[in-house]
Coordinates of C-alpha atoms and ligand atoms in Angstrom, one line a residue:
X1 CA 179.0 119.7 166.3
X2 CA 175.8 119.6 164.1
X3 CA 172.9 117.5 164.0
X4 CA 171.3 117.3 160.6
X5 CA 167.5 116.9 160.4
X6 CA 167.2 113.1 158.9
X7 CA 163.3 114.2 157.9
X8 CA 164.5 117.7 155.5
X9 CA 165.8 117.7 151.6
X10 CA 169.2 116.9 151.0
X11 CA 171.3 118.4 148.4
X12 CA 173.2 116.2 146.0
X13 CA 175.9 118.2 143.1
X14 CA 177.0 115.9 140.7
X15 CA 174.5 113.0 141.4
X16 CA 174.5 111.7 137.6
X17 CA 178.4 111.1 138.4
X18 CA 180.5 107.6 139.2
X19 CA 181.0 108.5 142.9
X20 CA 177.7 110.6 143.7
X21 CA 175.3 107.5 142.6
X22 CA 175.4 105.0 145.5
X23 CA 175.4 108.1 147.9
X24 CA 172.2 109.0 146.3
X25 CA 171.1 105.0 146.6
X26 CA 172.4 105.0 150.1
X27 CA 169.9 108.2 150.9
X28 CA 166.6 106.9 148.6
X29 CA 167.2 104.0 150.3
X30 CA 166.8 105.3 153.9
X31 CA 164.1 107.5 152.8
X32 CA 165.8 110.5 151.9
X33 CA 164.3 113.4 149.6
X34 CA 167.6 114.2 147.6
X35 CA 167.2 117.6 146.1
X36 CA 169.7 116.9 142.7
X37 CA 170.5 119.4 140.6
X38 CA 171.8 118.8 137.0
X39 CA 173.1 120.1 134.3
X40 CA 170.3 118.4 132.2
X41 CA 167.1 117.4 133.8
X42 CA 165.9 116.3 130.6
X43 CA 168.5 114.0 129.6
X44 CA 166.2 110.9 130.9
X45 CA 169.1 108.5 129.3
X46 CA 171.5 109.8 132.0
X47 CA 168.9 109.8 134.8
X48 CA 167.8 106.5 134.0
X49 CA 170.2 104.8 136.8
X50 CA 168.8 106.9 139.3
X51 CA 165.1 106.9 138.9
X52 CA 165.7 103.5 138.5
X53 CA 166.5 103.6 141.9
X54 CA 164.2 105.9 143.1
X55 CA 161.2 103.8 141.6
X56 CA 162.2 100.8 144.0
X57 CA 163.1 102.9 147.6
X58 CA 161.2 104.5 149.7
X59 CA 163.0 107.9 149.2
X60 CA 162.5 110.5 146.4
X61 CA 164.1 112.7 144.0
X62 CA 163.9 115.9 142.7
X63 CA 166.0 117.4 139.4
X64 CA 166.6 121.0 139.1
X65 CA 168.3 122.5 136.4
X66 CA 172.2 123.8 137.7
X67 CA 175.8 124.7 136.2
X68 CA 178.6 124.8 138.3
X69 CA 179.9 128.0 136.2
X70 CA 176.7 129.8 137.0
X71 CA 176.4 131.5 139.8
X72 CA 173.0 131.4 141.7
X73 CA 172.3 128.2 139.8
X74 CA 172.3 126.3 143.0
X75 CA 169.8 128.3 144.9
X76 CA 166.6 126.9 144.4
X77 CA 167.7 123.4 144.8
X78 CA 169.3 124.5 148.1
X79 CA 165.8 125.8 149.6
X80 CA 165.1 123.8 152.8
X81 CA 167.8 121.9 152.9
X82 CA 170.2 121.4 156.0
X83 CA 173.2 119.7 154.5
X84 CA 174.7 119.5 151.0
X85 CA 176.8 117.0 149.6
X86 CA 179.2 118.9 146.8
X87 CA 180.7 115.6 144.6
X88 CA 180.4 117.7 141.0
X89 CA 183.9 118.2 139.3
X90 CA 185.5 116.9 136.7
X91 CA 187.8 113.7 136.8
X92 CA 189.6 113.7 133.5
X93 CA 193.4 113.0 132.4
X94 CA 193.0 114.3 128.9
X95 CA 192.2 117.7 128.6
X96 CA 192.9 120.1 126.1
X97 CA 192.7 123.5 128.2
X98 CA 193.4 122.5 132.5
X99 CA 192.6 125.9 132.9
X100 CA 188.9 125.7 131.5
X101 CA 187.8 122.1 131.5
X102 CA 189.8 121.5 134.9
X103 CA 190.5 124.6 137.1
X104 CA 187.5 126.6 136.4
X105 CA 184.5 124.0 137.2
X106 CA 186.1 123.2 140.3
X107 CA 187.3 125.9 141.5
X108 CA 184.3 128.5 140.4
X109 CA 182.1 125.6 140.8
X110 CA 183.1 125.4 144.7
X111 CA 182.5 129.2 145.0
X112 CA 179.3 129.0 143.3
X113 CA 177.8 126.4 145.5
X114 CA 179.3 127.5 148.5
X115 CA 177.8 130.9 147.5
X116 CA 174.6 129.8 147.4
X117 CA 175.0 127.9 151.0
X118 CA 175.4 131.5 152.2
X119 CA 172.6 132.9 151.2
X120 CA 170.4 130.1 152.2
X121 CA 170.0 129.8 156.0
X122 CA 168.9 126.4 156.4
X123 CA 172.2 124.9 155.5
X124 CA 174.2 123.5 158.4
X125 CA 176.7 121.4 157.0
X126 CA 178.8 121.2 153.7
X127 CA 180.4 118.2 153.0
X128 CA 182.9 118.6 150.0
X129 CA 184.4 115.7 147.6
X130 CA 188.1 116.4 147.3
X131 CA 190.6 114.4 147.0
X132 CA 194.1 112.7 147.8
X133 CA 195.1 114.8 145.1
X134 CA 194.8 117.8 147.5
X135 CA 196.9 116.0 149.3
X136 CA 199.6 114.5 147.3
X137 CA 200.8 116.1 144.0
X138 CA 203.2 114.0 142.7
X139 CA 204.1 110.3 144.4
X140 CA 207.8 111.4 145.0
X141 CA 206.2 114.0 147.3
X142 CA 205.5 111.2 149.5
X143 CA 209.3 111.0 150.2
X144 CA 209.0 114.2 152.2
X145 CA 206.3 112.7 154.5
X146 CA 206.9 110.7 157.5
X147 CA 207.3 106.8 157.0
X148 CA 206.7 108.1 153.2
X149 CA 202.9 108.6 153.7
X150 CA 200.6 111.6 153.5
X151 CA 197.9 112.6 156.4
X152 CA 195.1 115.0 156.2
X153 CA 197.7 117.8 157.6
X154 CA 199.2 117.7 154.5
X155 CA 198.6 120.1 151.6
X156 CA 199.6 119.6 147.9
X157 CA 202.7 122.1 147.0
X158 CA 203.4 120.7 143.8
X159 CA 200.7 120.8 141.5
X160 CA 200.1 124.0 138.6
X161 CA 197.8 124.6 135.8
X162 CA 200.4 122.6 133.6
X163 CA 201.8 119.9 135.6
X164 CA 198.9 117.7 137.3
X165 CA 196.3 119.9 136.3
X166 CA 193.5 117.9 137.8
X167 CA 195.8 117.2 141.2
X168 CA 195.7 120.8 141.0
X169 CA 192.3 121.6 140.2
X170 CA 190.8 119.6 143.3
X171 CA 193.8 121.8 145.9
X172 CA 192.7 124.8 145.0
X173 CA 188.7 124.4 145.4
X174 CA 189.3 122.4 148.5
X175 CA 191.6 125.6 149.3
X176 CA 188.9 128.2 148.4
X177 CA 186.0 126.2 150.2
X178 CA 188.1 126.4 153.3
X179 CA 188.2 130.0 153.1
X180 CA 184.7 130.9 152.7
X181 CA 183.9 128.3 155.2
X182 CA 186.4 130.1 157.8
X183 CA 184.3 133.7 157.3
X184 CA 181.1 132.4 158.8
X185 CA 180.2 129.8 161.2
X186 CA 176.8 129.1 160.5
X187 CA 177.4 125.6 158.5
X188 CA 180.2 123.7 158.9
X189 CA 182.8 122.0 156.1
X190 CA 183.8 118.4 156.1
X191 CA 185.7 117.0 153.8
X192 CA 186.1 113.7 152.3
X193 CA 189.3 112.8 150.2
X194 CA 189.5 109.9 148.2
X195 CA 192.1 108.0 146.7
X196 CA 191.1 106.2 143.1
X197 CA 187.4 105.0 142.8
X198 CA 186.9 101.7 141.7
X199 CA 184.0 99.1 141.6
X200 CA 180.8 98.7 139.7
X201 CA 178.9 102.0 138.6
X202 CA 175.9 102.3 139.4
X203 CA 175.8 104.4 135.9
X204 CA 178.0 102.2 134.0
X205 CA 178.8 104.3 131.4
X206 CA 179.5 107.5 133.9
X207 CA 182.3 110.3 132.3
X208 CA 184.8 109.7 135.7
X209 CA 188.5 108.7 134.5
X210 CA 188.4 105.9 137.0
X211 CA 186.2 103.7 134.0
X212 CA 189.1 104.3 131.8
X213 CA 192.1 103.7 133.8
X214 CA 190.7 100.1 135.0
X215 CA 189.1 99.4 131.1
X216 CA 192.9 100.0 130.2
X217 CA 194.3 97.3 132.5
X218 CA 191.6 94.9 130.8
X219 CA 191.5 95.8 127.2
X220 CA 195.0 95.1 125.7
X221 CA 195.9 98.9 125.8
X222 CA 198.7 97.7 128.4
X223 CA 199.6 94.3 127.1
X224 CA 203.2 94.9 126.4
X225 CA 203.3 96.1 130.1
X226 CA 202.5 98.6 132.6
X227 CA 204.1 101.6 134.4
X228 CA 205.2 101.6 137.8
X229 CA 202.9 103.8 139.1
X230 CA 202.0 103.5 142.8
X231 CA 198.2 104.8 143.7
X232 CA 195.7 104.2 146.8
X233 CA 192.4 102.7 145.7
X234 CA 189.0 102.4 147.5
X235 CA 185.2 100.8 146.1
X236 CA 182.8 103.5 145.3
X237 CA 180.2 101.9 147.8
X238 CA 183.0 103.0 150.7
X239 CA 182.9 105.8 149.5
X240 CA 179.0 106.6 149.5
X241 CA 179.6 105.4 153.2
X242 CA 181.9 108.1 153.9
X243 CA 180.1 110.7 152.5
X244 CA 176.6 109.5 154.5
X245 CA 178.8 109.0 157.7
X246 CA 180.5 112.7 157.2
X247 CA 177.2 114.6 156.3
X248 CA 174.8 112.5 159.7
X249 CA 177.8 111.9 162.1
X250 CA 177.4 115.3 164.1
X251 CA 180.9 115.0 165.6
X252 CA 182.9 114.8 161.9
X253 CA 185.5 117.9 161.4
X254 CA 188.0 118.0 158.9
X255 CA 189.4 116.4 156.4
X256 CA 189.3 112.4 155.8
X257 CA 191.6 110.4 153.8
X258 CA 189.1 107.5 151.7
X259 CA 191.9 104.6 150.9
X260 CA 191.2 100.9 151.5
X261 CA 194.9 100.3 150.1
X262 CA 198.5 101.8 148.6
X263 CA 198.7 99.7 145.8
X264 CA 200.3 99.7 142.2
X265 CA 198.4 99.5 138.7
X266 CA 200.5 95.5 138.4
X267 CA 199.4 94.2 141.3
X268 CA 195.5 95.3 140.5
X269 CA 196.1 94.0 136.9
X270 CA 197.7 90.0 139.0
X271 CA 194.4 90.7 141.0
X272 CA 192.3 90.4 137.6
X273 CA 194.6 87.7 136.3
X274 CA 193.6 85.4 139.5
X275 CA 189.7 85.7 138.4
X276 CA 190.0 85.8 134.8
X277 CA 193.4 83.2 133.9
X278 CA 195.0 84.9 130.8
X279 CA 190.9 85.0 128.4
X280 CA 192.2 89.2 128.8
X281 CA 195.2 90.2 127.9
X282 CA 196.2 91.7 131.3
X283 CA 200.0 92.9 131.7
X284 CA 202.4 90.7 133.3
X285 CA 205.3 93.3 133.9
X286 CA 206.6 96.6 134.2
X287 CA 207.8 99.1 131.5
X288 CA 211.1 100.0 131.9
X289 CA 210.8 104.1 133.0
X290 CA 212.9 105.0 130.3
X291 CA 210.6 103.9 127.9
X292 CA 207.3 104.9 129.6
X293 CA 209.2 108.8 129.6
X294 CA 210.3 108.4 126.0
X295 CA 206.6 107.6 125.0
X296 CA 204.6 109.7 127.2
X297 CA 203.8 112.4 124.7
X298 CA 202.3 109.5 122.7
X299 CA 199.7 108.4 125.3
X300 CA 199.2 112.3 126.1
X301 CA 201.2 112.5 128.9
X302 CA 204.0 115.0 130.1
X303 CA 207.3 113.5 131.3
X304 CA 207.7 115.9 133.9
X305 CA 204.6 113.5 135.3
X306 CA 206.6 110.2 134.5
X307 CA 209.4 111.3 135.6
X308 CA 207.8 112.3 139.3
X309 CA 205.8 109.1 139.6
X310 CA 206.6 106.3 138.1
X311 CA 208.6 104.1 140.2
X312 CA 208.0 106.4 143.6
X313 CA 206.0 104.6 146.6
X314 CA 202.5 106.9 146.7
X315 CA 200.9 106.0 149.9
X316 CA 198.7 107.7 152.4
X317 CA 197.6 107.0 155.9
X318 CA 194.0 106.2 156.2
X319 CA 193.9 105.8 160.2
X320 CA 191.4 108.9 160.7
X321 CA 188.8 107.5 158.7
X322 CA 188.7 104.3 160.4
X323 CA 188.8 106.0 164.1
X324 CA 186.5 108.9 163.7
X325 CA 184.2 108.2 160.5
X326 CA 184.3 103.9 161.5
X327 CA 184.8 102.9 158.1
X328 CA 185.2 99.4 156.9
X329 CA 186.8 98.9 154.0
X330 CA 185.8 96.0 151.4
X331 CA 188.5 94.1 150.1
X332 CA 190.9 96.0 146.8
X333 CA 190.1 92.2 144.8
X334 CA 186.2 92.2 145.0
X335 CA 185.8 96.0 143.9
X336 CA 188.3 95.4 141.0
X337 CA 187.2 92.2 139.9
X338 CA 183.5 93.5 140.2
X339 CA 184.1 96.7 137.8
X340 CA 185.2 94.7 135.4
X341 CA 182.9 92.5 135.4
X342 CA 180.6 95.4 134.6
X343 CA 182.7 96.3 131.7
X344 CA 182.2 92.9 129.9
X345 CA 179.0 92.9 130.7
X346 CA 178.2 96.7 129.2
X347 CA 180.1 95.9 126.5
X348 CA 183.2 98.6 127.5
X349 CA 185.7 95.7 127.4
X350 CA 185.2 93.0 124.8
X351 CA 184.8 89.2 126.1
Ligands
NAP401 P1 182.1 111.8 137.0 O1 181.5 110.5 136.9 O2 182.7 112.3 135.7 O3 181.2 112.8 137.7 C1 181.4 114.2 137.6 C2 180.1 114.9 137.9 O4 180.3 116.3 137.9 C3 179.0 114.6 136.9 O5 177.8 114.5 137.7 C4 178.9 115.9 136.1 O6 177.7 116.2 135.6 C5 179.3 116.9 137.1 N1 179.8 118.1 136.4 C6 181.0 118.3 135.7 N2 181.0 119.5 135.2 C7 179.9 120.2 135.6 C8 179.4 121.5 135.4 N3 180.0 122.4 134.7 N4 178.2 121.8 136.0 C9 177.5 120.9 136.7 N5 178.0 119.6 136.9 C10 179.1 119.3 136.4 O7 183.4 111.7 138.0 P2 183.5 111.1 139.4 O8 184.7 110.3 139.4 O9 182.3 110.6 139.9 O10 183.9 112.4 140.2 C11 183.0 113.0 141.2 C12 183.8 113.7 142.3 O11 184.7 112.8 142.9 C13 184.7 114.8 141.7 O12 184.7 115.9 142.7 C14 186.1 114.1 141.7 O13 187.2 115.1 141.8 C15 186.0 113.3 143.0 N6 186.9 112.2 143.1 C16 186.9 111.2 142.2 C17 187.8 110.1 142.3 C18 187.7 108.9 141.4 O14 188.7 108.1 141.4 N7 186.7 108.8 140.5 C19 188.7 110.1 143.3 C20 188.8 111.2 144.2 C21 187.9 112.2 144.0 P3 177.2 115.7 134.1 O15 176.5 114.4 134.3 O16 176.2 116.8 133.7 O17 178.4 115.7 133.3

């Protein structure tokens, strides 16, 4: 059980990225000093969104300079503050090396900031992005679970350096935090998983895969049709509110499923079609599998991934984050529609 001081610093990784940026509007705007280190403090293009911010709230922000691969680089940032919010990793499908642009920032990035949370005794509480990708590797896992749907006492078993790469990037830095967490017990770790991220940036041009998978439901890349591929989905603004409610509610402990819905990439692609008629050229069907598996390589994928997903039912229980966090969850159709709105309007999808 820990209470977090409201009036000391709080430490944000990641906060230039898609799902850190309303949790850093959601402190500024209660008055927060966020202490966010960066990989480049003087890249005022990419801090733009948030001093934005900052200039209208009543909270401030402070950029040090931070790598996830270098160890220590966290420490000064750290200084004073009593919880830290650890969002930086990468989200990306297309990668050339898993092991470096994947494994290594997560997983030595999670060391390296949980490193510096033990030298640094004013931290009481870590609170760790992960992921349902810890959770599930592939959706034909989901067959092994009860009424076909993960919980948080499920790990993934499935995932390797070569097949879901990210999936398994996120299990084993959730994996390692545990760890180091377990050897102390001066801060606690809660952890916050979330299925896909959708709904308006507020960096609309952030590096997080979400932009592109929802850009490709809009932009003709899937006008022929669309794989059967099951996900859960939740708004980035639900997601700030989970992170906020795991870091102040002193009573959080574990792990927490973030999923407003089990859902598949059609039916978010008819819930685009009811706002915007046929002016996009939104997919009306499925791809047959066969053909999805026979063209995989050509859109980058692996068909070991095809074959262990398309067509499966991926769903997850999100009962625990409802109970014990008291989340309310905005409806799948307003984020989606919302984000791509955004896109036409930033010019990522062409009106
Ligand atoms: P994003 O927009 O690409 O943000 C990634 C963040 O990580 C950026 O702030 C980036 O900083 C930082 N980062 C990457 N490599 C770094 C390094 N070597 N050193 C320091 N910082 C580094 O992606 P996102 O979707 O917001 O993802 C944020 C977190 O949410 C990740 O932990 C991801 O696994 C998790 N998550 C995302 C989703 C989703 O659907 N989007 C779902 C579940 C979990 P720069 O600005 O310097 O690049």
């Amino acid at each position: 059980m820990k209470h977090i001081n409201k009036e000391k610093p709080v430490l944000v990784t990641g906060a230039t990225g898609y799902v850190a940026g309303w949790l850093v509007k959601k402190l500024l705007e209660q008055g927060f000093t966020v202490h966010a280190p960066v990989r480049n403090p003087a890249d005022k293009e990419k801090l733009q969104y948030l001093d934005a911010v900052a200039s209208k709230t009543p909270g401030t922000i402070k950029y040090f300079k931070a790598d996830l691969l270098k160890p220590g680089s966290y420490d000064e940032a750290m200084q004073e503050c009593e919880l830290v919010f650890h969002t930086a990793s990468p989200f990306i499908n297309t990668v050339k090396d898993a092991q470096r642009d994947l494994v290594e920032p997560a997983l030595t990035g999670t060391k390296n900031v949980l490193e510096s949370v033990n030298k640094t005794g004013s931290v009481k509480r870590v609170v760790l992005t992960s992921s349902v990708a810890a959770i599930i590797g592939d959706a034909a896992d989901c067959l092994n679970y009860p009424n076909g749907a993960a919980t948080e006492a499920y790990w993934n078993t499935t995932s390797t350096v070569n097949h879901m790469p990210y999936n398994y990037s996120k299990t084993v830095a959730e994996q390692a935090a545990w760890e180091i967490n377990k050897k102390q017990d001066r801060w606690d770790l809660v952890v916050i998983n979330p299925s896909l991220v959708i709904g308006p940036g507020l960096n609309p041009f952030a590096t997080s895969e979400s932009f592109n998978i929802v850009r490709q439901i809009g932009d003709g890349s899937m006008r022929f049709g669309i794989p059967d591929l099951s996900i859960g989905v939740v708004d980035v603004r639900d997601i700030a509110d989970a992170h906020f409610l795991a870091g102040y509610t002193p009573a959080a402990t574990g792990r927490h499923i973030i999923s407003t819905q089990n859902i598949n990439l059609l039916e978010l692609a008819n819930m685009l079609r009811k706002r915007y008629g046929n002016a996009y050229p939104f997919p009306t069907r499925f791809l047959p599998k066969s053909l999805v598996w026979l063209l995989a390589p050509l859109a980058g994928f692996k068909r070991k991934m095809i074959a262990r997903n398309v067509g499966y039912a991926w769903k997850v229980d999100n009962t625990k984050s409802i109970k014990e966090l008291g989340i309310h969850y905005r409806p799948v159709e307003e984020s989606i529609v919302e984000m791509f709105q955004q896109m036409l309007d930033s010019g990522m999808v062409k009106k």
